[in-house]
Amino acid sequence: MKRTIIFAALILICALAIYLYAHHNWNLLPAGTTIDRIVVEKSARRLSVFRNGNQIKTYRIALGRNPLGAKQEEGDMKTPEGIYKIDGRNPQSSFHLALHVSYPSDEDDKRAAAHGVSAGFDIMIHGIQNGRGWIGAFHRWNDWTAGCIAVTDEEIEELWRVTPDGTTIEIRP
């Protein structure tokens, strides 16, 4: 009986530790913080935020299901590469909050049109699909978006708070 209680307690402690790992936003940015630049490094699966040229925080991310190379056309499951702006936000997204990236640029549209295809649209930085937030940090095990940049729900809440519309976002290979 004593072993059963100890075993159950260990299972409970492990489950709690896994939950805290998956849902904890490490090094929370202070209230009132605003950023002026975002840099996404696709190959490193990293999103960094900057204020006045200084990196202030980094997040691990998931990308489009086909992450190598720049987005060429709608439906290719690639995350774009280039310099864009955060040009809006969607609190009613199918994913937990979404910051809209100004993709496609005029250059992206011209390149796609030259190939007779649409460049695509609706590239976002967003949280996990609504109803699946319990996945937490484990969503990063695979690239799973249709071309967007995904963080945990707790992280998108922070990014939503610190990122003003008009913030520059550079997406690197």
Coordinates of N, CA and C in Angstrom, one line a residue:
M1 N 0.8 -1.2 0.0 CA 0.0 0.0 0.0 C 0.9 1.3 0.0
K2 N 1.9 1.3 0.8 CA 2.8 2.4 0.9 C 3.5 2.7 -0.4
R3 N 3.9 1.6 -1.1 CA 4.6 1.7 -2.4 C 3.6 2.3 -3.5
T4 N 2.4 1.9 -3.4 CA 1.3 2.4 -4.3 C 1.2 3.9 -4.1
I5 N 1.1 4.4 -2.9 CA 0.9 5.8 -2.6 C 2.2 6.6 -3.1
I6 N 3.4 6.0 -2.9 CA 4.6 6.7 -3.3 C 4.6 6.7 -4.8
F7 N 4.3 5.6 -5.5 CA 4.2 5.6 -6.9 C 3.2 6.6 -7.5
A8 N 2.1 6.7 -6.9 CA 1.0 7.6 -7.4 C 1.5 9.1 -7.2
A9 N 2.2 9.3 -6.1 CA 2.7 10.7 -5.8 C 3.8 11.0 -6.8
L10 N 4.6 10.1 -7.2 CA 5.7 10.4 -8.2 C 5.1 10.6 -9.5
I11 N 4.0 9.9 -9.9 CA 3.3 10.1 -11.2 C 2.7 11.5 -11.2
L12 N 2.1 11.9 -10.1 CA 1.5 13.2 -10.0 C 2.5 14.3 -10.1
I13 N 3.6 14.2 -9.5 CA 4.7 15.1 -9.5 C 5.3 15.2 -10.9
C14 N 5.5 14.1 -11.6 CA 5.9 14.1 -13.0 C 4.9 14.8 -13.9
A15 N 3.7 14.5 -13.7 CA 2.6 15.1 -14.6 C 2.6 16.6 -14.4
L16 N 2.7 17.1 -13.1 CA 2.8 18.5 -12.8 C 4.0 19.2 -13.4
A17 N 5.1 18.5 -13.3 CA 6.4 19.1 -13.9 C 6.3 19.2 -15.4
I18 N 5.7 18.2 -16.1 CA 5.5 18.3 -17.5 C 4.6 19.4 -17.9
Y19 N 3.5 19.5 -17.2 CA 2.5 20.6 -17.4 C 3.2 22.0 -17.3
L20 N 3.9 22.2 -16.2 CA 4.6 23.4 -16.0 C 5.6 23.7 -17.0
Y21 N 6.4 22.7 -17.5 CA 7.3 22.9 -18.6 C 6.6 23.4 -19.8
A22 N 5.5 22.7 -20.2 CA 4.8 23.0 -21.4 C 4.1 24.3 -21.4
H23 N 3.8 24.9 -20.3 CA 2.9 26.1 -20.2 C 3.6 27.3 -19.5
H24 N 4.8 27.2 -19.2 CA 5.5 28.3 -18.5 C 6.2 29.2 -19.5
N25 N 5.9 30.5 -19.3 CA 6.6 31.5 -20.2 C 7.8 32.0 -19.4
W26 N 9.0 31.5 -19.7 CA 10.2 31.8 -19.0 C 10.6 33.3 -19.2
N27 N 11.1 33.9 -18.2 CA 11.6 35.3 -18.2 C 10.6 36.2 -18.8
L28 N 9.4 36.3 -18.2 CA 8.3 37.2 -18.6 C 8.8 38.6 -18.8
L29 N 8.5 39.2 -19.9 CA 8.8 40.6 -20.1 C 8.0 41.5 -19.2
P30 N 8.6 42.6 -18.6 CA 7.9 43.4 -17.7 C 6.7 44.2 -18.3
A31 N 5.7 44.5 -17.5 CA 4.6 45.3 -18.0 C 5.2 46.6 -18.6
G32 N 4.6 47.1 -19.6 CA 5.0 48.4 -20.2 C 6.1 48.2 -21.3
T33 N 6.6 47.0 -21.4 CA 7.7 46.8 -22.4 C 7.1 46.8 -23.8
T34 N 7.7 47.5 -24.7 CA 7.4 47.4 -26.2 C 8.6 47.1 -27.0
I35 N 8.4 46.5 -28.1 CA 9.6 46.1 -29.0 C 9.5 46.9 -30.2
D36 N 10.6 46.9 -31.0 CA 10.6 47.6 -32.3 C 11.0 46.8 -33.5
R37 N 11.4 45.5 -33.2 CA 11.9 44.6 -34.2 C 11.8 43.2 -33.8
I38 N 11.4 42.3 -34.8 CA 11.4 40.9 -34.6 C 12.3 40.3 -35.6
V39 N 13.1 39.3 -35.2 CA 13.9 38.6 -36.2 C 13.6 37.1 -36.0
V40 N 13.2 36.4 -37.1 CA 12.9 35.0 -37.1 C 14.0 34.3 -37.9
E41 N 14.7 33.4 -37.3 CA 15.7 32.6 -37.9 C 15.1 31.2 -38.1
K42 N 14.7 30.9 -39.3 CA 14.0 29.7 -39.6 C 14.8 28.4 -39.3
S43 N 16.1 28.4 -39.7 CA 16.9 27.2 -39.6 C 17.1 26.9 -38.1
A44 N 17.1 27.9 -37.2 CA 17.3 27.7 -35.8 C 16.0 27.6 -35.0
R45 N 14.9 27.8 -35.8 CA 13.5 27.7 -35.1 C 13.5 28.7 -34.0
R46 N 13.9 29.9 -34.2 CA 14.0 30.9 -33.2 C 13.4 32.3 -33.6
L47 N 12.6 32.9 -32.7 CA 12.1 34.2 -32.9 C 12.7 35.1 -31.8
S48 N 13.3 36.2 -32.2 CA 13.9 37.1 -31.2 C 13.3 38.4 -31.3
V49 N 13.1 39.1 -30.1 CA 12.5 40.4 -30.1 C 13.6 41.4 -29.6
F50 N 13.5 42.6 -30.2 CA 14.5 43.7 -30.0 C 13.8 45.0 -29.6
R51 N 14.5 45.7 -28.8 CA 14.2 47.1 -28.4 C 15.4 47.9 -28.5
N52 N 15.4 49.0 -29.3 CA 16.5 49.9 -29.4 C 17.8 49.1 -29.8
G53 N 17.7 48.1 -30.7 CA 18.8 47.4 -31.2 C 19.3 46.3 -30.2
N54 N 18.7 46.1 -29.1 CA 19.1 45.1 -28.1 C 18.1 44.0 -28.1
Q55 N 18.7 42.8 -28.2 CA 17.8 41.6 -28.1 C 17.3 41.5 -26.7
I56 N 16.0 41.4 -26.5 CA 15.5 41.3 -25.1 C 14.9 39.9 -24.7
K57 N 14.6 39.1 -25.8 CA 14.0 37.8 -25.5 C 14.0 37.0 -26.8
T58 N 14.1 35.6 -26.6 CA 14.0 34.7 -27.7 C 12.9 33.6 -27.4
Y59 N 12.3 33.2 -28.4 CA 11.2 32.2 -28.3 C 11.6 31.1 -29.3
R60 N 11.3 29.8 -28.9 CA 11.4 28.7 -29.8 C 10.1 28.6 -30.6
I61 N 10.1 28.3 -31.9 CA 9.0 28.3 -32.8 C 8.8 27.1 -33.6
A62 N 7.6 26.9 -34.2 CA 7.3 25.9 -35.2 C 7.0 26.7 -36.5
L63 N 7.3 26.2 -37.6 CA 7.1 26.8 -38.9 C 6.1 26.1 -39.8
G64 N 6.0 26.5 -41.0 CA 5.3 25.8 -42.0 C 5.8 24.3 -42.2
R65 N 4.9 23.4 -42.6 CA 5.3 22.0 -42.7 C 6.4 21.7 -43.7
N66 N 6.7 22.7 -44.6 CA 7.7 22.6 -45.6 C 8.7 23.8 -45.4
P67 N 9.5 23.8 -44.4 CA 10.2 25.0 -44.0 C 11.4 25.4 -44.8
L68 N 12.0 24.6 -45.6 CA 13.2 25.0 -46.3 C 12.8 25.8 -47.5
G69 N 13.5 27.0 -47.6 CA 13.3 27.9 -48.7 C 12.2 28.9 -48.4
A70 N 12.1 29.9 -49.2 CA 11.2 31.0 -49.1 C 9.8 30.6 -49.7
K71 N 8.8 31.1 -49.2 CA 7.4 30.9 -49.7 C 7.4 31.4 -51.2
Q72 N 6.9 30.5 -52.1 CA 6.8 30.8 -53.5 C 5.4 31.0 -53.9
E73 N 4.5 30.2 -53.4 CA 3.1 30.3 -53.8 C 2.1 29.8 -52.7
E74 N 0.9 30.2 -52.9 CA -0.1 29.8 -51.9 C -0.2 28.3 -51.9
G75 N -0.3 27.7 -50.6 CA -0.4 26.3 -50.5 C 0.9 25.5 -50.4
D76 N 2.1 26.2 -50.5 CA 3.3 25.4 -50.6 C 3.8 25.1 -49.1
M77 N 3.1 25.5 -48.1 CA 3.4 25.2 -46.7 C 4.8 25.8 -46.3
K78 N 5.3 26.8 -47.0 CA 6.5 27.4 -46.6 C 6.3 28.7 -45.8
T79 N 7.2 29.0 -44.9 CA 7.2 30.3 -44.3 C 8.0 31.3 -45.1
P80 N 7.4 32.5 -45.4 CA 8.2 33.4 -46.2 C 9.5 33.8 -45.6
E81 N 10.3 34.4 -46.5 CA 11.6 35.0 -46.0 C 11.6 36.5 -46.6
G82 N 12.1 37.4 -45.8 CA 12.2 38.8 -46.2 C 11.9 39.7 -45.0
I83 N 11.8 41.0 -45.4 CA 11.5 42.0 -44.3 C 10.0 42.5 -44.6
Y84 N 9.3 42.4 -43.5 CA 7.8 42.7 -43.5 C 7.5 43.6 -42.3
K85 N 6.3 43.8 -42.1 CA 5.8 44.6 -40.9 C 4.7 43.8 -40.2
I86 N 4.5 44.0 -38.9 CA 3.3 43.5 -38.3 C 2.2 44.5 -38.6
D87 N 1.2 44.2 -39.4 CA 0.3 45.2 -39.9 C -1.1 45.0 -39.3
G88 N -1.3 44.1 -38.4 CA -2.6 43.9 -37.8 C -2.6 42.8 -36.8
R89 N -3.8 42.6 -36.2 CA -3.9 41.5 -35.2 C -5.3 41.0 -35.2
N90 N -5.4 39.7 -34.9 CA -6.7 39.0 -35.0 C -7.0 38.3 -33.6
P91 N -7.8 38.9 -32.8 CA -8.1 38.3 -31.5 C -9.1 37.1 -31.7
Q92 N -9.8 37.0 -32.9 CA -10.8 36.0 -33.1 C -10.2 34.9 -34.0
S93 N -8.9 34.8 -34.1 CA -8.3 33.8 -35.0 C -8.7 32.4 -34.6
S94 N -8.5 31.4 -35.5 CA -8.7 30.0 -35.2 C -7.6 29.5 -34.3
F95 N -6.5 30.3 -34.2 CA -5.4 30.0 -33.3 C -5.4 31.0 -32.2
H96 N -4.8 30.7 -31.1 CA -4.9 31.6 -29.9 C -4.1 32.9 -30.3
L97 N -4.9 33.9 -30.6 CA -4.3 35.2 -31.0 C -3.4 35.1 -32.2
A98 N -3.4 36.2 -33.0 CA -2.6 36.2 -34.2 C -2.2 37.6 -34.6
L99 N -0.9 37.7 -34.8 CA -0.3 39.0 -35.3 C 0.0 38.8 -36.8
H100 N -0.6 39.7 -37.6 CA -0.5 39.5 -39.1 C 0.8 40.1 -39.6
V101 N 1.4 39.3 -40.5 CA 2.6 39.7 -41.1 C 2.3 40.3 -42.5
S102 N 2.9 41.3 -43.0 CA 2.5 42.0 -44.2 C 2.8 41.3 -45.5
Y103 N 3.1 40.0 -45.4 CA 3.3 39.2 -46.6 C 2.0 39.1 -47.4
P104 N 2.0 39.2 -48.7 CA 3.1 39.3 -49.6 C 3.5 40.7 -49.9
S105 N 4.7 41.0 -50.1 CA 5.2 42.3 -50.5 C 4.9 42.4 -52.0
D106 N 5.1 43.6 -52.6 CA 4.9 43.8 -54.0 C 5.9 42.9 -54.8
E107 N 7.1 42.7 -54.3 CA 8.1 41.8 -54.9 C 7.6 40.4 -54.9
D108 N 7.0 39.9 -53.7 CA 6.5 38.6 -53.6 C 5.4 38.4 -54.6
D109 N 4.5 39.4 -54.8 CA 3.4 39.3 -55.7 C 3.9 39.2 -57.2
K110 N 4.9 40.0 -57.5 CA 5.4 40.0 -58.9 C 6.1 38.7 -59.2
R111 N 6.9 38.1 -58.2 CA 7.5 36.8 -58.4 C 6.5 35.7 -58.7
A112 N 5.5 35.7 -57.9 CA 4.4 34.7 -58.0 C 3.7 34.8 -59.3
A113 N 3.3 36.1 -59.7 CA 2.6 36.3 -60.9 C 3.4 35.9 -62.1
A114 N 4.7 36.1 -62.1 CA 5.6 35.7 -63.2 C 5.5 34.2 -63.4
H115 N 5.2 33.4 -62.4 CA 5.0 32.0 -62.5 C 3.5 31.6 -62.6
G116 N 2.7 32.6 -62.7 CA 1.2 32.3 -62.9 C 0.5 31.7 -61.7
V117 N 1.0 32.1 -60.5 CA 0.4 31.6 -59.2 C 0.2 32.7 -58.3
S118 N -0.6 32.4 -57.3 CA -0.8 33.4 -56.2 C 0.3 33.3 -55.2
A119 N 0.7 34.4 -54.6 CA 1.8 34.4 -53.6 C 1.3 33.8 -52.3
G120 N 0.0 33.8 -52.1 CA -0.5 33.4 -50.8 C -0.8 34.6 -49.9
F121 N -1.3 34.4 -48.7 CA -1.6 35.5 -47.8 C -1.9 34.9 -46.4
D122 N -2.2 35.8 -45.5 CA -2.6 35.4 -44.1 C -1.4 34.7 -43.4
I123 N -0.2 35.3 -43.5 CA 0.9 34.8 -42.7 C 0.8 35.5 -41.4
M124 N 0.9 34.7 -40.3 CA 0.7 35.2 -39.0 C 1.8 34.6 -38.0
I125 N 2.0 35.3 -36.9 CA 2.6 34.8 -35.7 C 1.4 34.4 -34.8
H126 N 1.3 33.2 -34.4 CA 0.1 32.8 -33.6 C 0.4 31.8 -32.6
G127 N -0.6 31.5 -31.7 CA -0.5 30.5 -30.7 C -1.0 29.2 -31.3
I128 N -1.4 28.3 -30.5 CA -1.8 27.0 -30.9 C -3.3 27.0 -31.3
Q129 N -3.7 26.1 -32.1 CA -5.1 26.0 -32.6 C -6.0 26.0 -31.4
N130 N -7.1 26.8 -31.5 CA -8.0 26.9 -30.4 C -8.5 25.5 -30.0
G131 N -8.6 25.2 -28.7 CA -9.0 23.9 -28.2 C -7.9 22.9 -28.0
R132 N -6.7 23.3 -28.5 CA -5.5 22.4 -28.4 C -4.4 23.0 -27.6
G133 N -4.7 24.1 -26.9 CA -3.6 24.7 -26.1 C -3.0 23.9 -25.1
W134 N -3.6 22.8 -24.7 CA -3.0 21.9 -23.7 C -1.7 21.3 -24.2
I135 N -1.5 21.3 -25.5 CA -0.2 20.8 -26.1 C 1.0 21.6 -25.6
G136 N 0.8 22.9 -25.4 CA 1.8 23.8 -24.9 C 3.1 23.7 -25.7
A137 N 4.2 23.7 -25.1 CA 5.5 23.7 -25.8 C 5.8 22.5 -26.6
F138 N 5.0 21.4 -26.4 CA 5.3 20.2 -27.2 C 4.9 20.4 -28.7
H139 N 4.2 21.5 -29.0 CA 3.8 21.8 -30.4 C 5.1 22.0 -31.3
R140 N 6.2 22.3 -30.6 CA 7.4 22.6 -31.4 C 8.1 21.4 -31.8
W141 N 7.7 20.2 -31.5 CA 8.4 19.0 -31.9 C 8.4 18.8 -33.4
N142 N 7.3 19.4 -34.1 CA 7.2 19.3 -35.5 C 6.8 20.6 -36.1
D143 N 7.3 20.9 -37.3 CA 6.7 22.1 -38.0 C 5.3 21.7 -38.5
W144 N 4.3 22.5 -38.2 CA 3.0 22.0 -38.5 C 2.1 23.1 -39.1
T145 N 2.5 24.3 -39.2 CA 1.6 25.4 -39.7 C 1.5 25.3 -41.3
A146 N 0.7 26.1 -41.8 CA 0.5 26.2 -43.3 C 1.5 27.3 -43.8
G147 N 2.4 27.8 -43.0 CA 3.4 28.8 -43.5 C 3.5 29.9 -42.4
C148 N 2.8 29.8 -41.3 CA 2.9 30.8 -40.3 C 4.0 30.5 -39.3
I149 N 4.1 31.3 -38.3 CA 5.1 31.1 -37.2 C 4.4 30.9 -35.9
A150 N 4.6 29.7 -35.3 CA 3.8 29.4 -34.1 C 4.6 29.4 -32.8
V151 N 4.0 29.9 -31.8 CA 4.5 29.9 -30.4 C 3.5 29.3 -29.5
T152 N 3.8 29.2 -28.2 CA 2.7 28.7 -27.3 C 1.7 29.8 -27.1
D153 N 0.6 29.4 -26.5 CA -0.5 30.4 -26.2 C 0.1 31.5 -25.2
E154 N 0.8 31.0 -24.2 CA 1.4 32.0 -23.2 C 2.3 32.9 -23.9
E155 N 3.1 32.5 -24.9 CA 4.1 33.3 -25.5 C 3.4 34.3 -26.5
I156 N 2.3 33.9 -27.2 CA 1.7 34.8 -28.1 C 0.9 35.9 -27.3
E157 N 0.5 35.6 -26.1 CA -0.1 36.6 -25.2 C 0.9 37.7 -24.9
E158 N 2.1 37.3 -24.6 CA 3.2 38.2 -24.3 C 3.6 39.0 -25.6
L159 N 3.7 38.3 -26.7 CA 4.0 39.0 -28.0 C 2.9 40.0 -28.4
W160 N 1.7 39.6 -28.2 CA 0.6 40.5 -28.5 C 0.7 41.8 -27.6
R161 N 1.1 41.6 -26.4 CA 1.2 42.8 -25.5 C 2.3 43.7 -25.8
V162 N 3.5 43.2 -26.3 CA 4.7 44.0 -26.4 C 4.9 44.5 -27.9
T163 N 4.1 44.0 -28.8 CA 4.4 44.3 -30.2 C 3.4 45.3 -30.8
P164 N 3.8 46.5 -31.0 CA 2.9 47.4 -31.7 C 2.7 47.2 -33.2
D165 N 1.6 47.5 -33.7 CA 1.4 47.5 -35.2 C 2.5 48.3 -35.8
G166 N 3.0 47.9 -36.9 CA 4.1 48.6 -37.6 C 5.5 48.1 -37.3
T167 N 5.6 47.2 -36.3 CA 6.9 46.6 -35.9 C 7.5 45.8 -37.1
T168 N 8.7 46.1 -37.4 CA 9.4 45.3 -38.5 C 9.7 43.9 -38.0
I169 N 9.5 43.0 -39.0 CA 9.8 41.6 -38.8 C 10.6 41.1 -39.9
E170 N 11.8 40.6 -39.6 CA 12.7 40.1 -40.6 C 12.7 38.6 -40.5
I171 N 12.4 37.9 -41.5 CA 12.4 36.4 -41.5 C 13.5 35.9 -42.4
R172 N 14.5 35.3 -41.7 CA 15.7 34.8 -42.4 C 15.6 33.3 -42.6
P173 N 16.4 32.8 -43.6 CA 16.5 31.4 -43.8 C 16.9 30.6 -42.6

